[in-house]
mmCIF file of C-alpha atoms in Angstrom:
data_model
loop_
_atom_site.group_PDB
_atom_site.id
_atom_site.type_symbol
_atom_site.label_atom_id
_atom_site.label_comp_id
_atom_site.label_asym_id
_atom_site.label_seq_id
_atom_site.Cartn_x
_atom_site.Cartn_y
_atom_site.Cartn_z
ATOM 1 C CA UNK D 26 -80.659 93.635 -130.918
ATOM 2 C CA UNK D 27 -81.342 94.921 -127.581
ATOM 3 C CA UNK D 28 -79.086 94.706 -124.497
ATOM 4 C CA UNK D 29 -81.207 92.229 -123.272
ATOM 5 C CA UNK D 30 -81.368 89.491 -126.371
ATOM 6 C CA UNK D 31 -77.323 90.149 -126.365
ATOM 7 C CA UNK D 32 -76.660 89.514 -122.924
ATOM 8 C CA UNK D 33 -79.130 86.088 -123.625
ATOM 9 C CA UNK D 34 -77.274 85.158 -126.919
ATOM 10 C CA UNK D 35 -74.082 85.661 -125.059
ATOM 11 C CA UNK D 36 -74.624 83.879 -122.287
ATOM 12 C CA UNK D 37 -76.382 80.874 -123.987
ATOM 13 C CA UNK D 38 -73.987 80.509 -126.246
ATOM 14 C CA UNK D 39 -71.109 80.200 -123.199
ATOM 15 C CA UNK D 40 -73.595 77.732 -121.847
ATOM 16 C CA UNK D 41 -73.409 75.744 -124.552
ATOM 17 C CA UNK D 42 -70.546 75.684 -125.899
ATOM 18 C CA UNK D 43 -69.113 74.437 -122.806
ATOM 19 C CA UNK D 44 -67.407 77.703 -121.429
ATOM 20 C CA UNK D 45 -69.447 77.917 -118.463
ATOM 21 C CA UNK D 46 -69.767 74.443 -117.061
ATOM 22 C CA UNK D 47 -72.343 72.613 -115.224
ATOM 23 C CA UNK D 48 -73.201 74.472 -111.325
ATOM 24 C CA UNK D 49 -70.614 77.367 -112.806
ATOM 25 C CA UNK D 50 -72.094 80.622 -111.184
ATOM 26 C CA UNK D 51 -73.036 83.771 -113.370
ATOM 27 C CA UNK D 52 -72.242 86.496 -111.622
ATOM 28 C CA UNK D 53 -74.923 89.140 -112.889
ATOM 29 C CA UNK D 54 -72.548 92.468 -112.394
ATOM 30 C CA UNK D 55 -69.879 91.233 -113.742
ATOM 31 C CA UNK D 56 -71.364 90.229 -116.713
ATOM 32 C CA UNK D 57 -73.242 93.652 -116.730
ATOM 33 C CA UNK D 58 -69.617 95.404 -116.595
ATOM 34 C CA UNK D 59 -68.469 92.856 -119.410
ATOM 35 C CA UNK D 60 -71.379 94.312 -121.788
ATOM 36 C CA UNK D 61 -71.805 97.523 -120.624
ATOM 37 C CA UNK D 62 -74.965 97.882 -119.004
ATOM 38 C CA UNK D 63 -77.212 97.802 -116.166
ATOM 39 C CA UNK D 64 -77.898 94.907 -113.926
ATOM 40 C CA UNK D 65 -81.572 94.974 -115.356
ATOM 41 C CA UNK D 66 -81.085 93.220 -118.902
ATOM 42 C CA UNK D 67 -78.476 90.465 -117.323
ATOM 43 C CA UNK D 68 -81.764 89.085 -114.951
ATOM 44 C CA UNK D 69 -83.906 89.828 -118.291
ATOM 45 C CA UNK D 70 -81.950 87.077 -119.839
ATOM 46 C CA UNK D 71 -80.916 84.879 -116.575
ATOM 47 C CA UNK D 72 -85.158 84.281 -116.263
ATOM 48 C CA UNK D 73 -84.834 83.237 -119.832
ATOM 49 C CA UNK D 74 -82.287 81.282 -120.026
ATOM 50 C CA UNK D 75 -84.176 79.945 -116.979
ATOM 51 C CA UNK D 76 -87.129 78.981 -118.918
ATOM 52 C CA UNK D 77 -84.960 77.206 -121.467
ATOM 53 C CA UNK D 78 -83.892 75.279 -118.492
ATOM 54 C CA UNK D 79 -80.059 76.063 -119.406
ATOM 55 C CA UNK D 80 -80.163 77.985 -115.491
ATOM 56 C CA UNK D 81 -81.406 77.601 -111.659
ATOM 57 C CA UNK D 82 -81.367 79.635 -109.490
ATOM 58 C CA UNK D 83 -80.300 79.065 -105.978
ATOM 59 C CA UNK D 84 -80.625 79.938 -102.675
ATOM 60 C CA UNK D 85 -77.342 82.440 -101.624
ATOM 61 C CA UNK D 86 -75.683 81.596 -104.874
ATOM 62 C CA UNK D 87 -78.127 82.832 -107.204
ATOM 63 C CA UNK D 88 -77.722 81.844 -110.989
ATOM 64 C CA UNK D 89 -76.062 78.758 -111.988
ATOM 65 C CA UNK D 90 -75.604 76.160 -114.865
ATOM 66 C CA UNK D 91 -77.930 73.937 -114.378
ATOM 67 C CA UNK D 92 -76.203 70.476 -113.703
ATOM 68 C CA UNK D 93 -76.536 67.533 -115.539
ATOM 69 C CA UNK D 94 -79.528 65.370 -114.746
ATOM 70 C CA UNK D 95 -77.866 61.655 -116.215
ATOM 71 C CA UNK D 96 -81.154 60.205 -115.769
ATOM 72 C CA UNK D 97 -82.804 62.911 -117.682
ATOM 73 C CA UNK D 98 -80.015 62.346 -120.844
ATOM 74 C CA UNK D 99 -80.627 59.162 -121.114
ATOM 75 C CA UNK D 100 -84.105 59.391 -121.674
ATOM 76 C CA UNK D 101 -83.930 62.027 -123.774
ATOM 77 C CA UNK D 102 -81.061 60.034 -125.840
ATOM 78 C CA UNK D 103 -83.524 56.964 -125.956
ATOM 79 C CA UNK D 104 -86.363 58.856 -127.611
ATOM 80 C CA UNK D 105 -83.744 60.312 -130.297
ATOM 81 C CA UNK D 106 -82.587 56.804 -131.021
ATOM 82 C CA UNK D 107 -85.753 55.965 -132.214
ATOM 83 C CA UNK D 108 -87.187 58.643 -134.058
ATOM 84 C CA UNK D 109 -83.930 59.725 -135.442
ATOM 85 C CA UNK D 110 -83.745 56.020 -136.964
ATOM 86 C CA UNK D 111 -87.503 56.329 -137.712
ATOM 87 C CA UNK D 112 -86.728 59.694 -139.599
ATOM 88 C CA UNK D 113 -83.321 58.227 -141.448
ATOM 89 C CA UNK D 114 -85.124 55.012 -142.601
ATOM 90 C CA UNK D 115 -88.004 57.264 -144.332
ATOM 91 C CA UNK D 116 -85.203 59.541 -145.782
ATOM 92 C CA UNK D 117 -82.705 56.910 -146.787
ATOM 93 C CA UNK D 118 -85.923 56.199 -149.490
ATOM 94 C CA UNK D 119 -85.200 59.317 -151.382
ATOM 95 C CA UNK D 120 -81.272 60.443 -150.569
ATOM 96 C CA UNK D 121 -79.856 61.508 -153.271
ATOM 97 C CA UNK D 122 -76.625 60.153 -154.347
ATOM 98 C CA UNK D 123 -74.846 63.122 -154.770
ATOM 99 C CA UNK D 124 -75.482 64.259 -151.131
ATOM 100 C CA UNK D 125 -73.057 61.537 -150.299
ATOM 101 C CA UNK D 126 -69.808 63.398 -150.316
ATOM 102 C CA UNK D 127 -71.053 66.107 -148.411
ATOM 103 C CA UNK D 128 -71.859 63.503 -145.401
ATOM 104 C CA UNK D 129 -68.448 61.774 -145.862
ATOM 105 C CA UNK D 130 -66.948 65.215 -146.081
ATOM 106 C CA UNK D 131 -68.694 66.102 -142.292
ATOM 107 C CA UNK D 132 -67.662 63.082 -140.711
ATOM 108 C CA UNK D 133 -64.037 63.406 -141.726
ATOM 109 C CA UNK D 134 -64.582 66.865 -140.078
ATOM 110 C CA UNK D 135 -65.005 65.205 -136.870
ATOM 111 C CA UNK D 136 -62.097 62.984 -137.492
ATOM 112 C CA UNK D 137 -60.059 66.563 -137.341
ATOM 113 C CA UNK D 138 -61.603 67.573 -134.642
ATOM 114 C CA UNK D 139 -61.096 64.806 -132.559
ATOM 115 C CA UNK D 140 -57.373 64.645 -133.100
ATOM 116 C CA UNK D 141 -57.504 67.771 -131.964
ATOM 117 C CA UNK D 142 -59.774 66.998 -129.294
ATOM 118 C CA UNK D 143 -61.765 69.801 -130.226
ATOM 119 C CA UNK D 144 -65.182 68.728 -128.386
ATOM 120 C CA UNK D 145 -67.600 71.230 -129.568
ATOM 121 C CA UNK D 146 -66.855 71.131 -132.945
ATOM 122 C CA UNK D 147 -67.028 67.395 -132.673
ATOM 123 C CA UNK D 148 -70.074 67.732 -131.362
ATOM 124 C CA UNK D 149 -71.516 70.354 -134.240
ATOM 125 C CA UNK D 150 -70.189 68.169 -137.187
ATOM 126 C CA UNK D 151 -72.306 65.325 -135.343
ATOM 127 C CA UNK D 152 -75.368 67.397 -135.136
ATOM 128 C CA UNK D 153 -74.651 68.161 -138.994
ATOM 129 C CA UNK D 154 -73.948 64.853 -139.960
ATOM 130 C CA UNK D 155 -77.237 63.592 -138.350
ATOM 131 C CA UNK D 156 -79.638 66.866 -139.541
ATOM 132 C CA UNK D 157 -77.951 65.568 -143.252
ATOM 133 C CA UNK D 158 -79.072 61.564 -142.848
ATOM 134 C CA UNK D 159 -82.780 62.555 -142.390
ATOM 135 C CA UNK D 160 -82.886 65.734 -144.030
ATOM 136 C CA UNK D 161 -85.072 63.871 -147.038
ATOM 137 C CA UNK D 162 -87.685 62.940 -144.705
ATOM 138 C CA UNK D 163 -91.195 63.374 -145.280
ATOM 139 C CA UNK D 164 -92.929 63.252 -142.132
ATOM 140 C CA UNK D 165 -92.153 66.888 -141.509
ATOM 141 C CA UNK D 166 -94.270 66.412 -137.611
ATOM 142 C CA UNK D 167 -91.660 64.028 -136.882
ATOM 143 C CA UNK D 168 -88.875 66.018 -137.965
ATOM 144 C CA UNK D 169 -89.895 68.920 -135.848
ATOM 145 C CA UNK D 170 -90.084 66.240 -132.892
ATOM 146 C CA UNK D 171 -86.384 65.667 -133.611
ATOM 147 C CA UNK D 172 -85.801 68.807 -133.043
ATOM 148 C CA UNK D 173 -87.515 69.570 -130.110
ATOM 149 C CA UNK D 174 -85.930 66.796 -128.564
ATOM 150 C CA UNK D 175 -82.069 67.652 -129.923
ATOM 151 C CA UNK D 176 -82.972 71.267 -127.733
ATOM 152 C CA UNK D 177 -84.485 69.360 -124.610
ATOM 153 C CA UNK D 178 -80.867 67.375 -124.664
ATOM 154 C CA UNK D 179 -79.300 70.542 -125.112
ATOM 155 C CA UNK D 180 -80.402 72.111 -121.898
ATOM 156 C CA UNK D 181 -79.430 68.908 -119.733
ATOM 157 C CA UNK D 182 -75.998 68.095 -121.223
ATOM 158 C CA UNK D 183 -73.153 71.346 -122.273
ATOM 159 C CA UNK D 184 -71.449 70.479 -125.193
ATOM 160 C CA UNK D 185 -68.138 68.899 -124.173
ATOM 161 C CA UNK D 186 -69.460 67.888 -120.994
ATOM 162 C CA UNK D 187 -70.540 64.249 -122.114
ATOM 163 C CA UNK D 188 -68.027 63.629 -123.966
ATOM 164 C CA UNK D 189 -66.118 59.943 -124.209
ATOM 165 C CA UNK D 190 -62.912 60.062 -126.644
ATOM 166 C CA UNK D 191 -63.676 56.053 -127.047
ATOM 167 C CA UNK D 192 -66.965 56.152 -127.732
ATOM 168 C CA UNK D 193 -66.108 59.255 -130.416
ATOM 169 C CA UNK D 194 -63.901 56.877 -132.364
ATOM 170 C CA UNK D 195 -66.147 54.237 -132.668
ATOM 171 C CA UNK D 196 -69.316 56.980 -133.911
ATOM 172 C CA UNK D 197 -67.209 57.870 -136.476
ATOM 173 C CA UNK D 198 -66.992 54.630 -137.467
ATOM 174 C CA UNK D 199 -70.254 53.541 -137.540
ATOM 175 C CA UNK D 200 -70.988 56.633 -139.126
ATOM 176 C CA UNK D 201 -68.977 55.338 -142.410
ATOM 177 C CA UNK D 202 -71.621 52.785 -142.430
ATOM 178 C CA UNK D 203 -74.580 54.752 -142.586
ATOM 179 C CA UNK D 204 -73.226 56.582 -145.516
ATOM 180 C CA UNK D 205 -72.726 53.098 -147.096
ATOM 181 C CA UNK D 206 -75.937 52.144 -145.886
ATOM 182 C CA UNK D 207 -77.434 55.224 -147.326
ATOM 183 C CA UNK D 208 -75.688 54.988 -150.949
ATOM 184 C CA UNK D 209 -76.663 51.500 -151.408
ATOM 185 C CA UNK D 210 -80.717 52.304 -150.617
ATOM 186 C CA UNK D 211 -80.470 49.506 -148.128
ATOM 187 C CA UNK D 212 -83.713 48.369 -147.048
ATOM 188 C CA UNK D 213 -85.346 50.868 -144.602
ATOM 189 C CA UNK D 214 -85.894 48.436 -141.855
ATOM 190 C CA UNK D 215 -82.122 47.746 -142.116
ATOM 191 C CA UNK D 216 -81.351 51.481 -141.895
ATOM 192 C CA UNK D 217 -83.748 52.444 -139.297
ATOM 193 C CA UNK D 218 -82.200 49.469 -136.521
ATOM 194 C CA UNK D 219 -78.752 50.466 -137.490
ATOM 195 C CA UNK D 220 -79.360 54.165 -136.851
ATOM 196 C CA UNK D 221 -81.160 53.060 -133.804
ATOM 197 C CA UNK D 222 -78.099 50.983 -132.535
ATOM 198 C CA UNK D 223 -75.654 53.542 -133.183
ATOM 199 C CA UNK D 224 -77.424 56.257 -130.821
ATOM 200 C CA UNK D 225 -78.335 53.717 -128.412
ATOM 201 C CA UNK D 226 -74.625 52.639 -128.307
ATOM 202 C CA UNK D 227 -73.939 55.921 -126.769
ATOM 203 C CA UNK D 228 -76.470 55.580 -124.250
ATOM 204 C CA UNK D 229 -74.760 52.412 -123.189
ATOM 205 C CA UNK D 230 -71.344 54.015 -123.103
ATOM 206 C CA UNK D 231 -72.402 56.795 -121.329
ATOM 207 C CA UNK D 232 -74.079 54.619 -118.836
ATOM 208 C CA UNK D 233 -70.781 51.712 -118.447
ATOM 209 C CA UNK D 234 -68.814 55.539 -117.783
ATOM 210 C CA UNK D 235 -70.405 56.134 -114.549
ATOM 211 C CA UNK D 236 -70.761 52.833 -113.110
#
């Protein structure tokens, strides 16, 4: 790995992981002191990061976070509601049983992680939990979609930085019922609305937050 694809790992992964915040400023030298290296590979990576849309760049301040556009996430949240459900309804047709613990054994994960108000994990145990539910699906074009639109939601909202404690709880919760849901072979049209709901749920909590 070059300095270049380190100094774009590393700062990607502080992007993301909530460390550097929405409008925080990267300061290019001191980064470049951090990794030892020239000023040259920390731009390198600042233009791609750019084109991931994870950084702006401004006038006199130069690189920052780009800042959450709330329109933007819920959108973007919208369309995952219903292709995720979509996805989960066609893979609910072929989950195998003994997949079950390991979903109940992901969400209990983000039990823990919530007491200890651990919000990226939380929010990595989710992303698990989900990639598990339609992980049996066929439609392998609308699996990619789902994934290209999980990275598009990455780059407007940090990990941590949307985060409702209340709203938490109650995914976990529902989240017991898809497994149910999912070990019973419920009928796909009952899957796919409740998968549906439970995203879209978010979308409304995340919407009665700010206003």
């Amino acid at each position: 790995m070059n300095k270049q694809q380190f100094a774009y790992k590393l700062l990607r992964a502080r992007i993301l992981d909530g460390t550097y915040g929405p409008g925080y400023r990267i300061v290019i030298d001191q980064i470049a002191r951090e990794i030892e290296t020239s000023a040259i590979p920390i731009r390198e990576a600042l233009r791609q990061l750019e084109s991931d849309g994870l950084i702006q760049f401004k006038p006199y301040s130069g690189a920052i976070v780009t800042p959450i556009n709330e329109n933007e996430y819920l959108e973007t949240l919208s369309v995952l509601a219903v292709i995720e459900g979509y996805a989960t309804a066609i893979s609910g047709q072929h989950f195998p049983i003994d997949r079950i613990p390991d979903l109940e054994k992901t969400n209990q994960s983000m039990k823990q992680a919530l007491e200890e108000l651990d919000f990226v994990s939380f929010g990595k145990y989710n992303r698990a939990f989900h990639g598990l539910t339609y992980e049996y699906c066929e439609n392998k074009y609308l699996v990619e979609n789902i994934k290209s639109t999980w990275k598009r939601l990455d780059s407007i909202r940090r990990a941590g930085s949307a985060f409702m404690p209340v709203r938490a709880r109650e995914s976990v919760l529902e989240h017991e019922e898809i497994i149910r849901l999912l070990e019973q072979r419920a009928d796909p049209g009952k899957v796919e609305a409740f998968v549906r709901e439970h995203k879209l749920n978010t979308v409304k909590s995340f919407y009665h937050q700010r206003h």
